[in-house]
């Protein structure tokens, strides 16, 4: 976490009036900066106008099942479902993403994951709550995609759990941050085919027995930072459904675009 984020966390434990005065002093000593480009901004927890304008927010038309944006309304068809989801429906019910995964959103995602900029979760969670508003009204419990303990030890935190906790606070919903565990490490999935991804993730996730009562019969919203092929989300969703979840939806900060969609924009 950056020096300003650490200072903010310390202030949160102080009485409100003292924290307000100290926060104003912190703004003088450490002026708020855009977490994406580093330029000064007026308010802590916001991004500058230029970086905001560079973000690609995912809105309709999109696939109602996987959240993949369509290049045009005509391509959405009457069912608003992409060909892949029609041919091979994923185990979850619906998925939504706040932003397209591109150079602009990576400037928020990657520092959060790899440079301990945990304060970026507040910005991303705000956009996720907007994108997933309809799903949140049909949610009983938030569950993050887990990290393997070795990666969790190296990173120090699970970014999906951080997002789930922040969304839960904003949406007034409970979050079970340790409902799932990754029982074996997995390789990077980026270069693998769909079949190879499924094989790599087979048996990688399990439900914590102590959390079984919290999952059974509940409407679960699975939280993660990036949705690419859906292999990881699918494996987690199956684990939750096998544990008795009523249904599983997926909400992520960013969605990797279909290359065909990206090509039509250039």
PDB file of C-alpha atoms in Angstrom:
ATOM      1  CA  UNK A   1       0.000   0.000   0.000  1.00  0.00           C
ATOM      2  CA  UNK A   2       1.299   3.477  -0.866  1.00  0.00           C
ATOM      3  CA  UNK A   3       2.232   5.988   1.867  1.00  0.00           C
ATOM      4  CA  UNK A   4      -0.983   7.896   1.425  1.00  0.00           C
ATOM      5  CA  UNK A   5      -3.086   4.739   1.563  1.00  0.00           C
ATOM      6  CA  UNK A   6      -1.303   3.610   4.738  1.00  0.00           C
ATOM      7  CA  UNK A   7      -1.869   7.007   6.333  1.00  0.00           C
ATOM      8  CA  UNK A   8      -5.574   6.889   5.432  1.00  0.00           C
ATOM      9  CA  UNK A   9      -5.903   3.466   7.041  1.00  0.00           C
ATOM     10  CA  UNK A  10      -4.345   4.758  10.237  1.00  0.00           C
ATOM     11  CA  UNK A  11      -6.699   7.736  10.274  1.00  0.00           C
ATOM     12  CA  UNK A  12      -9.729   5.507   9.930  1.00  0.00           C
ATOM     13  CA  UNK A  13      -9.145   4.213  13.451  1.00  0.00           C
ATOM     14  CA  UNK A  14      -9.261   7.707  14.968  1.00  0.00           C
ATOM     15  CA  UNK A  15     -12.335   9.532  16.330  1.00  0.00           C
ATOM     16  CA  UNK A  16     -14.232  11.265  13.516  1.00  0.00           C
ATOM     17  CA  UNK A  17     -13.328  14.887  14.371  1.00  0.00           C
ATOM     18  CA  UNK A  18      -9.652  14.098  14.856  1.00  0.00           C
ATOM     19  CA  UNK A  19      -9.621  12.039  11.672  1.00  0.00           C
ATOM     20  CA  UNK A  20     -11.213  14.916   9.727  1.00  0.00           C
ATOM     21  CA  UNK A  21      -8.594  17.402  10.897  1.00  0.00           C
ATOM     22  CA  UNK A  22      -5.768  14.951  10.289  1.00  0.00           C
ATOM     23  CA  UNK A  23      -7.151  14.156   6.839  1.00  0.00           C
ATOM     24  CA  UNK A  24      -7.112  17.826   5.882  1.00  0.00           C
ATOM     25  CA  UNK A  25      -3.513  18.080   7.099  1.00  0.00           C
ATOM     26  CA  UNK A  26      -2.629  14.954   5.106  1.00  0.00           C
ATOM     27  CA  UNK A  27      -4.009  16.604   1.957  1.00  0.00           C
ATOM     28  CA  UNK A  28      -1.568  19.466   2.508  1.00  0.00           C
ATOM     29  CA  UNK A  29       1.444  17.268   3.234  1.00  0.00           C
ATOM     30  CA  UNK A  30       0.618  14.546   0.694  1.00  0.00           C
ATOM     31  CA  UNK A  31      -1.686  16.022  -1.971  1.00  0.00           C
ATOM     32  CA  UNK A  32      -3.964  13.407  -3.572  1.00  0.00           C
ATOM     33  CA  UNK A  33      -2.768  12.066  -6.876  1.00  0.00           C
ATOM     34  CA  UNK A  34      -4.431  10.151  -9.672  1.00  0.00           C
ATOM     35  CA  UNK A  35      -3.640   6.465  -9.061  1.00  0.00           C
ATOM     36  CA  UNK A  36      -3.395   5.842 -12.811  1.00  0.00           C
ATOM     37  CA  UNK A  37      -1.012   8.596 -13.969  1.00  0.00           C
ATOM     38  CA  UNK A  38       0.191  10.365 -10.815  1.00  0.00           C
ATOM     39  CA  UNK A  39      -1.180  13.843 -11.609  1.00  0.00           C
ATOM     40  CA  UNK A  40      -2.680  15.823  -8.744  1.00  0.00           C
ATOM     41  CA  UNK A  41      -6.449  15.535  -8.258  1.00  0.00           C
ATOM     42  CA  UNK A  42      -8.867  17.475  -6.100  1.00  0.00           C
ATOM     43  CA  UNK A  43     -10.162  14.552  -4.051  1.00  0.00           C
ATOM     44  CA  UNK A  44      -8.554  11.432  -2.673  1.00  0.00           C
ATOM     45  CA  UNK A  45      -9.881   8.261  -4.283  1.00  0.00           C
ATOM     46  CA  UNK A  46     -10.594   9.818  -7.672  1.00  0.00           C
ATOM     47  CA  UNK A  47      -8.801   9.701 -11.000  1.00  0.00           C
ATOM     48  CA  UNK A  48      -7.999  12.661 -13.197  1.00  0.00           C
ATOM     49  CA  UNK A  49     -10.295  13.712 -16.029  1.00  0.00           C
ATOM     50  CA  UNK A  50      -7.866  12.484 -18.680  1.00  0.00           C
ATOM     51  CA  UNK A  51      -7.548   8.987 -17.211  1.00  0.00           C
ATOM     52  CA  UNK A  52     -11.280   8.787 -16.605  1.00  0.00           C
ATOM     53  CA  UNK A  53     -11.956   9.652 -20.242  1.00  0.00           C
ATOM     54  CA  UNK A  54      -9.565   6.904 -21.373  1.00  0.00           C
ATOM     55  CA  UNK A  55     -11.488   4.165 -19.527  1.00  0.00           C
ATOM     56  CA  UNK A  56     -13.876   2.045 -21.586  1.00  0.00           C
ATOM     57  CA  UNK A  57     -17.006   1.349 -19.547  1.00  0.00           C
ATOM     58  CA  UNK A  58     -18.947  -1.733 -20.550  1.00  0.00           C
ATOM     59  CA  UNK A  59     -22.578  -0.956 -21.254  1.00  0.00           C
ATOM     60  CA  UNK A  60     -25.265  -2.482 -23.434  1.00  0.00           C
ATOM     61  CA  UNK A  61     -25.250  -4.099 -25.914  1.00  0.00           C
ATOM     62  CA  UNK A  62     -23.546  -6.987 -24.145  1.00  0.00           C
ATOM     63  CA  UNK A  63     -23.956 -10.707 -23.714  1.00  0.00           C
ATOM     64  CA  UNK A  64     -26.286 -11.120 -20.748  1.00  0.00           C
ATOM     65  CA  UNK A  65     -24.586 -14.400 -19.824  1.00  0.00           C
ATOM     66  CA  UNK A  66     -20.842 -13.615 -19.924  1.00  0.00           C
ATOM     67  CA  UNK A  67     -20.844  -9.815 -20.064  1.00  0.00           C
ATOM     68  CA  UNK A  68     -18.912  -9.662 -23.314  1.00  0.00           C
ATOM     69  CA  UNK A  69     -19.673  -6.375 -25.108  1.00  0.00           C
ATOM     70  CA  UNK A  70     -21.024  -6.542 -28.640  1.00  0.00           C
ATOM     71  CA  UNK A  71     -19.712  -4.214 -31.331  1.00  0.00           C
ATOM     72  CA  UNK A  72     -23.271  -3.234 -32.251  1.00  0.00           C
ATOM     73  CA  UNK A  73     -26.863  -3.813 -31.228  1.00  0.00           C
ATOM     74  CA  UNK A  74     -27.421  -5.846 -34.383  1.00  0.00           C
ATOM     75  CA  UNK A  75     -24.806  -8.405 -33.351  1.00  0.00           C
ATOM     76  CA  UNK A  76     -26.535  -8.930 -29.997  1.00  0.00           C
ATOM     77  CA  UNK A  77     -29.518 -10.598 -31.635  1.00  0.00           C
ATOM     78  CA  UNK A  78     -32.861 -11.086 -29.972  1.00  0.00           C
ATOM     79  CA  UNK A  79     -31.409 -13.162 -27.128  1.00  0.00           C
ATOM     80  CA  UNK A  80     -28.516 -10.794 -26.330  1.00  0.00           C
ATOM     81  CA  UNK A  81     -26.309 -13.832 -25.888  1.00  0.00           C
ATOM     82  CA  UNK A  82     -23.012 -14.460 -27.635  1.00  0.00           C
ATOM     83  CA  UNK A  83     -22.480 -17.535 -29.789  1.00  0.00           C
ATOM     84  CA  UNK A  84     -20.093 -19.107 -27.333  1.00  0.00           C
ATOM     85  CA  UNK A  85     -22.602 -18.930 -24.457  1.00  0.00           C
ATOM     86  CA  UNK A  86     -25.357 -20.281 -26.694  1.00  0.00           C
ATOM     87  CA  UNK A  87     -23.195 -23.213 -27.739  1.00  0.00           C
ATOM     88  CA  UNK A  88     -21.623 -23.943 -24.338  1.00  0.00           C
ATOM     89  CA  UNK A  89     -23.470 -22.182 -21.481  1.00  0.00           C
ATOM     90  CA  UNK A  90     -21.235 -21.465 -18.479  1.00  0.00           C
ATOM     91  CA  UNK A  91     -22.251 -22.749 -15.021  1.00  0.00           C
ATOM     92  CA  UNK A  92     -23.030 -19.268 -13.722  1.00  0.00           C
ATOM     93  CA  UNK A  93     -26.288 -17.457 -14.460  1.00  0.00           C
ATOM     94  CA  UNK A  94     -25.100 -13.965 -15.473  1.00  0.00           C
ATOM     95  CA  UNK A  95     -21.823 -12.047 -15.519  1.00  0.00           C
ATOM     96  CA  UNK A  96     -21.101  -8.329 -15.594  1.00  0.00           C
ATOM     97  CA  UNK A  97     -17.889  -6.299 -15.803  1.00  0.00           C
ATOM     98  CA  UNK A  98     -17.333  -2.624 -15.112  1.00  0.00           C
ATOM     99  CA  UNK A  99     -14.519  -1.904 -17.571  1.00  0.00           C
ATOM    100  CA  UNK A 100     -12.874  -3.278 -20.654  1.00  0.00           C
ATOM    101  CA  UNK A 101      -9.456  -4.726 -19.875  1.00  0.00           C
ATOM    102  CA  UNK A 102      -7.151  -2.427 -21.841  1.00  0.00           C
ATOM    103  CA  UNK A 103      -4.182  -0.113 -21.301  1.00  0.00           C
ATOM    104  CA  UNK A 104      -6.278   2.369 -19.305  1.00  0.00           C
ATOM    105  CA  UNK A 105      -7.844  -0.111 -16.876  1.00  0.00           C
ATOM    106  CA  UNK A 106      -4.550  -1.970 -16.468  1.00  0.00           C
ATOM    107  CA  UNK A 107      -3.149   1.196 -14.864  1.00  0.00           C
ATOM    108  CA  UNK A 108      -5.611   0.579 -12.034  1.00  0.00           C
ATOM    109  CA  UNK A 109      -5.601  -3.220 -11.921  1.00  0.00           C
ATOM    110  CA  UNK A 110      -1.886  -4.030 -12.105  1.00  0.00           C
ATOM    111  CA  UNK A 111      -0.672  -1.598  -9.405  1.00  0.00           C
ATOM    112  CA  UNK A 112      -3.386  -2.934  -7.098  1.00  0.00           C
ATOM    113  CA  UNK A 113      -2.242  -6.519  -7.634  1.00  0.00           C
ATOM    114  CA  UNK A 114       1.505  -6.149  -7.916  1.00  0.00           C
ATOM    115  CA  UNK A 115       2.449  -2.835  -6.279  1.00  0.00           C
ATOM    116  CA  UNK A 116       0.241  -3.066  -3.163  1.00  0.00           C
ATOM    117  CA  UNK A 117      -1.935  -0.138  -4.248  1.00  0.00           C
ATOM    118  CA  UNK A 118      -4.914  -1.487  -2.361  1.00  0.00           C
ATOM    119  CA  UNK A 119      -6.606   1.918  -2.395  1.00  0.00           C
ATOM    120  CA  UNK A 120      -7.369   1.323  -6.091  1.00  0.00           C
ATOM    121  CA  UNK A 121      -9.961  -1.219  -4.965  1.00  0.00           C
ATOM    122  CA  UNK A 122     -12.217   1.650  -3.836  1.00  0.00           C
ATOM    123  CA  UNK A 123     -12.263   3.143  -7.334  1.00  0.00           C
ATOM    124  CA  UNK A 124     -12.809  -0.192  -9.055  1.00  0.00           C
ATOM    125  CA  UNK A 125     -15.469  -1.310  -6.576  1.00  0.00           C
ATOM    126  CA  UNK A 126     -17.490   1.856  -7.176  1.00  0.00           C
ATOM    127  CA  UNK A 127     -17.654   1.079 -10.900  1.00  0.00           C
ATOM    128  CA  UNK A 128     -18.404  -2.595 -10.201  1.00  0.00           C
ATOM    129  CA  UNK A 129     -21.376  -1.650  -8.024  1.00  0.00           C
ATOM    130  CA  UNK A 130     -22.714   0.457 -10.896  1.00  0.00           C
ATOM    131  CA  UNK A 131     -22.187  -2.280 -13.488  1.00  0.00           C
ATOM    132  CA  UNK A 132     -23.597  -5.018 -11.274  1.00  0.00           C
ATOM    133  CA  UNK A 133     -26.500  -3.087  -9.758  1.00  0.00           C
ATOM    134  CA  UNK A 134     -29.118  -5.529 -11.036  1.00  0.00           C
ATOM    135  CA  UNK A 135     -27.124  -8.554  -9.854  1.00  0.00           C
ATOM    136  CA  UNK A 136     -26.571  -7.065  -6.406  1.00  0.00           C
ATOM    137  CA  UNK A 137     -30.325  -6.834  -5.829  1.00  0.00           C
ATOM    138  CA  UNK A 138     -30.495 -10.615  -6.294  1.00  0.00           C
ATOM    139  CA  UNK A 139     -27.488 -11.470  -4.119  1.00  0.00           C
ATOM    140  CA  UNK A 140     -27.353 -12.935  -0.613  1.00  0.00           C
ATOM    141  CA  UNK A 141     -23.604 -13.344  -0.275  1.00  0.00           C
ATOM    142  CA  UNK A 142     -20.402 -12.143  -1.972  1.00  0.00           C
ATOM    143  CA  UNK A 143     -17.632 -14.697  -2.493  1.00  0.00           C
ATOM    144  CA  UNK A 144     -14.203 -13.850  -3.982  1.00  0.00           C
ATOM    145  CA  UNK A 145     -12.146 -16.066  -6.267  1.00  0.00           C
ATOM    146  CA  UNK A 146      -9.344 -17.381  -4.024  1.00  0.00           C
ATOM    147  CA  UNK A 147      -5.582 -17.329  -4.454  1.00  0.00           C
ATOM    148  CA  UNK A 148      -3.390 -20.313  -3.723  1.00  0.00           C
ATOM    149  CA  UNK A 149      -1.692 -19.911  -0.344  1.00  0.00           C
ATOM    150  CA  UNK A 150       1.761 -19.633  -1.946  1.00  0.00           C
ATOM    151  CA  UNK A 151       0.700 -16.696  -4.130  1.00  0.00           C
ATOM    152  CA  UNK A 152      -1.248 -15.169  -1.240  1.00  0.00           C
ATOM    153  CA  UNK A 153       1.895 -15.313   0.881  1.00  0.00           C
ATOM    154  CA  UNK A 154       3.967 -13.587  -1.800  1.00  0.00           C
ATOM    155  CA  UNK A 155       1.387 -10.884  -2.538  1.00  0.00           C
ATOM    156  CA  UNK A 156       0.186 -10.394   1.019  1.00  0.00           C
ATOM    157  CA  UNK A 157      -3.499 -10.077   0.089  1.00  0.00           C
ATOM    158  CA  UNK A 158      -6.104 -11.394  -2.330  1.00  0.00           C
ATOM    159  CA  UNK A 159      -7.259  -8.628  -4.667  1.00  0.00           C
ATOM    160  CA  UNK A 160     -10.591 -10.376  -5.272  1.00  0.00           C
ATOM    161  CA  UNK A 161     -11.242 -10.533  -1.524  1.00  0.00           C
ATOM    162  CA  UNK A 162     -10.336  -6.859  -1.233  1.00  0.00           C
ATOM    163  CA  UNK A 163     -12.862  -6.000  -3.957  1.00  0.00           C
ATOM    164  CA  UNK A 164     -15.531  -8.225  -2.377  1.00  0.00           C
ATOM    165  CA  UNK A 165     -15.112  -6.580   1.012  1.00  0.00           C
ATOM    166  CA  UNK A 166     -15.289  -3.095  -0.510  1.00  0.00           C
ATOM    167  CA  UNK A 167     -18.344  -3.924  -2.618  1.00  0.00           C
ATOM    168  CA  UNK A 168     -20.033  -5.471   0.408  1.00  0.00           C
ATOM    169  CA  UNK A 169     -19.513  -2.276   2.360  1.00  0.00           C
ATOM    170  CA  UNK A 170     -20.895  -0.139  -0.470  1.00  0.00           C
ATOM    171  CA  UNK A 171     -23.875  -2.403  -1.215  1.00  0.00           C
ATOM    172  CA  UNK A 172     -24.607  -3.399   2.391  1.00  0.00           C
ATOM    173  CA  UNK A 173     -24.154  -7.091   1.599  1.00  0.00           C
ATOM    174  CA  UNK A 174     -22.256  -9.754   3.562  1.00  0.00           C
ATOM    175  CA  UNK A 175     -19.071 -11.217   2.122  1.00  0.00           C
ATOM    176  CA  UNK A 176     -17.567 -14.599   2.959  1.00  0.00           C
ATOM    177  CA  UNK A 177     -13.939 -14.019   2.030  1.00  0.00           C
ATOM    178  CA  UNK A 178     -12.699 -17.556   2.707  1.00  0.00           C
ATOM    179  CA  UNK A 179     -15.603 -19.644   1.413  1.00  0.00           C
ATOM    180  CA  UNK A 180     -13.447 -21.085  -1.372  1.00  0.00           C
ATOM    181  CA  UNK A 181      -9.844 -22.231  -1.333  1.00  0.00           C
ATOM    182  CA  UNK A 182      -7.459 -23.028  -4.171  1.00  0.00           C
ATOM    183  CA  UNK A 183      -6.135 -26.393  -3.098  1.00  0.00           C
ATOM    184  CA  UNK A 184      -3.344 -26.623  -5.640  1.00  0.00           C
ATOM    185  CA  UNK A 185      -1.372 -24.037  -7.616  1.00  0.00           C
ATOM    186  CA  UNK A 186      -2.188 -23.568 -11.285  1.00  0.00           C
ATOM    187  CA  UNK A 187      -0.104 -22.313 -14.182  1.00  0.00           C
ATOM    188  CA  UNK A 188      -0.806 -19.109 -16.045  1.00  0.00           C
ATOM    189  CA  UNK A 189      -3.743 -19.661 -18.390  1.00  0.00           C
ATOM    190  CA  UNK A 190      -3.036 -16.970 -20.993  1.00  0.00           C
ATOM    191  CA  UNK A 191      -1.529 -19.220 -23.688  1.00  0.00           C
ATOM    192  CA  UNK A 192      -3.752 -22.268 -23.101  1.00  0.00           C
ATOM    193  CA  UNK A 193      -6.702 -23.385 -25.192  1.00  0.00           C
ATOM    194  CA  UNK A 194     -10.170 -23.646 -23.652  1.00  0.00           C
ATOM    195  CA  UNK A 195      -9.758 -27.390 -23.183  1.00  0.00           C
ATOM    196  CA  UNK A 196      -6.295 -26.934 -21.631  1.00  0.00           C
ATOM    197  CA  UNK A 197      -7.633 -24.273 -19.256  1.00  0.00           C
ATOM    198  CA  UNK A 198     -10.418 -26.582 -18.112  1.00  0.00           C
ATOM    199  CA  UNK A 199      -7.942 -29.406 -17.532  1.00  0.00           C
ATOM    200  CA  UNK A 200      -5.560 -27.104 -15.649  1.00  0.00           C
ATOM    201  CA  UNK A 201      -8.328 -25.927 -13.296  1.00  0.00           C
ATOM    202  CA  UNK A 202     -10.003 -29.307 -12.754  1.00  0.00           C
ATOM    203  CA  UNK A 203     -10.035 -29.978  -9.026  1.00  0.00           C
ATOM    204  CA  UNK A 204      -8.177 -26.751  -8.237  1.00  0.00           C
ATOM    205  CA  UNK A 205     -10.918 -25.276  -6.021  1.00  0.00           C
ATOM    206  CA  UNK A 206     -12.771 -26.561  -2.982  1.00  0.00           C
ATOM    207  CA  UNK A 207     -15.304 -25.287  -0.486  1.00  0.00           C
ATOM    208  CA  UNK A 208     -14.136 -24.794   3.070  1.00  0.00           C
ATOM    209  CA  UNK A 209     -16.167 -27.250   5.109  1.00  0.00           C
ATOM    210  CA  UNK A 210     -16.616 -24.695   7.882  1.00  0.00           C
ATOM    211  CA  UNK A 211     -18.364 -22.378   5.400  1.00  0.00           C
ATOM    212  CA  UNK A 212     -20.762 -24.937   3.926  1.00  0.00           C
ATOM    213  CA  UNK A 213     -23.752 -23.624   5.894  1.00  0.00           C
ATOM    214  CA  UNK A 214     -23.190 -20.119   4.535  1.00  0.00           C
ATOM    215  CA  UNK A 215     -23.349 -21.279   0.909  1.00  0.00           C
ATOM    216  CA  UNK A 216     -26.238 -23.751   0.828  1.00  0.00           C
ATOM    217  CA  UNK A 217     -29.426 -22.182  -0.528  1.00  0.00           C
ATOM    218  CA  UNK A 218     -27.822 -18.775  -1.063  1.00  0.00           C
ATOM    219  CA  UNK A 219     -27.692 -16.557  -4.144  1.00  0.00           C
ATOM    220  CA  UNK A 220     -23.947 -16.073  -4.601  1.00  0.00           C
ATOM    221  CA  UNK A 221     -22.145 -13.266  -6.428  1.00  0.00           C
ATOM    222  CA  UNK A 222     -18.612 -14.367  -7.333  1.00  0.00           C
ATOM    223  CA  UNK A 223     -16.099 -11.485  -7.358  1.00  0.00           C
ATOM    224  CA  UNK A 224     -12.810 -11.198  -9.279  1.00  0.00           C
ATOM    225  CA  UNK A 225     -10.652  -8.529 -10.889  1.00  0.00           C
ATOM    226  CA  UNK A 226     -10.468  -9.862 -14.472  1.00  0.00           C
ATOM    227  CA  UNK A 227     -12.643 -12.191 -16.568  1.00  0.00           C
ATOM    228  CA  UNK A 228     -10.907 -13.652 -19.616  1.00  0.00           C
ATOM    229  CA  UNK A 229     -12.171 -17.011 -20.877  1.00  0.00           C
ATOM    230  CA  UNK A 230     -14.301 -17.680 -17.813  1.00  0.00           C
ATOM    231  CA  UNK A 231     -12.437 -20.894 -16.945  1.00  0.00           C
ATOM    232  CA  UNK A 232     -11.545 -19.790 -13.414  1.00  0.00           C
ATOM    233  CA  UNK A 233     -14.969 -18.297 -12.702  1.00  0.00           C
ATOM    234  CA  UNK A 234     -16.577 -21.424 -14.108  1.00  0.00           C
ATOM    235  CA  UNK A 235     -14.570 -23.746 -11.865  1.00  0.00           C
ATOM    236  CA  UNK A 236     -15.450 -21.639  -8.817  1.00  0.00           C
ATOM    237  CA  UNK A 237     -19.124 -21.465  -9.804  1.00  0.00           C
ATOM    238  CA  UNK A 238     -19.332 -25.255 -10.148  1.00  0.00           C
ATOM    239  CA  UNK A 239     -17.802 -25.682  -6.699  1.00  0.00           C
ATOM    240  CA  UNK A 240     -20.382 -23.317  -5.182  1.00  0.00           C
ATOM    241  CA  UNK A 241     -23.281 -24.958  -7.020  1.00  0.00           C
ATOM    242  CA  UNK A 242     -22.112 -28.395  -5.909  1.00  0.00           C
ATOM    243  CA  UNK A 243     -22.194 -27.023  -2.355  1.00  0.00           C
ATOM    244  CA  UNK A 244     -25.873 -26.151  -2.746  1.00  0.00           C
ATOM    245  CA  UNK A 245     -25.836 -22.513  -3.850  1.00  0.00           C
ATOM    246  CA  UNK A 246     -29.192 -21.498  -5.348  1.00  0.00           C
ATOM    247  CA  UNK A 247     -27.424 -19.759  -8.216  1.00  0.00           C
ATOM    248  CA  UNK A 248     -24.099 -18.065  -8.950  1.00  0.00           C
ATOM    249  CA  UNK A 249     -23.592 -14.756 -10.758  1.00  0.00           C
ATOM    250  CA  UNK A 250     -20.228 -13.183 -11.562  1.00  0.00           C
ATOM    251  CA  UNK A 251     -19.092  -9.567 -11.134  1.00  0.00           C
ATOM    252  CA  UNK A 252     -15.600  -8.451 -12.165  1.00  0.00           C
ATOM    253  CA  UNK A 253     -13.734  -5.188 -12.461  1.00  0.00           C
ATOM    254  CA  UNK A 254     -12.569  -5.770 -16.041  1.00  0.00           C
ATOM    255  CA  UNK A 255     -13.475  -7.953 -19.009  1.00  0.00           C
ATOM    256  CA  UNK A 256     -10.935  -9.032 -21.630  1.00  0.00           C
ATOM    257  CA  UNK A 257     -12.544  -8.192 -24.992  1.00  0.00           C
ATOM    258  CA  UNK A 258     -13.224 -10.517 -27.864  1.00  0.00           C
ATOM    259  CA  UNK A 259     -10.434  -9.778 -30.415  1.00  0.00           C
ATOM    260  CA  UNK A 260     -13.091  -9.435 -33.108  1.00  0.00           C
ATOM    261  CA  UNK A 261     -14.791  -6.660 -31.106  1.00  0.00           C
ATOM    262  CA  UNK A 262     -11.499  -4.862 -30.618  1.00  0.00           C
ATOM    263  CA  UNK A 263     -10.728  -5.042 -34.321  1.00  0.00           C
ATOM    264  CA  UNK A 264     -14.015  -3.398 -35.249  1.00  0.00           C
ATOM    265  CA  UNK A 265     -13.174  -0.357 -33.139  1.00  0.00           C
ATOM    266  CA  UNK A 266      -9.860   0.397 -34.838  1.00  0.00           C
TER     267      UNK A 266
END
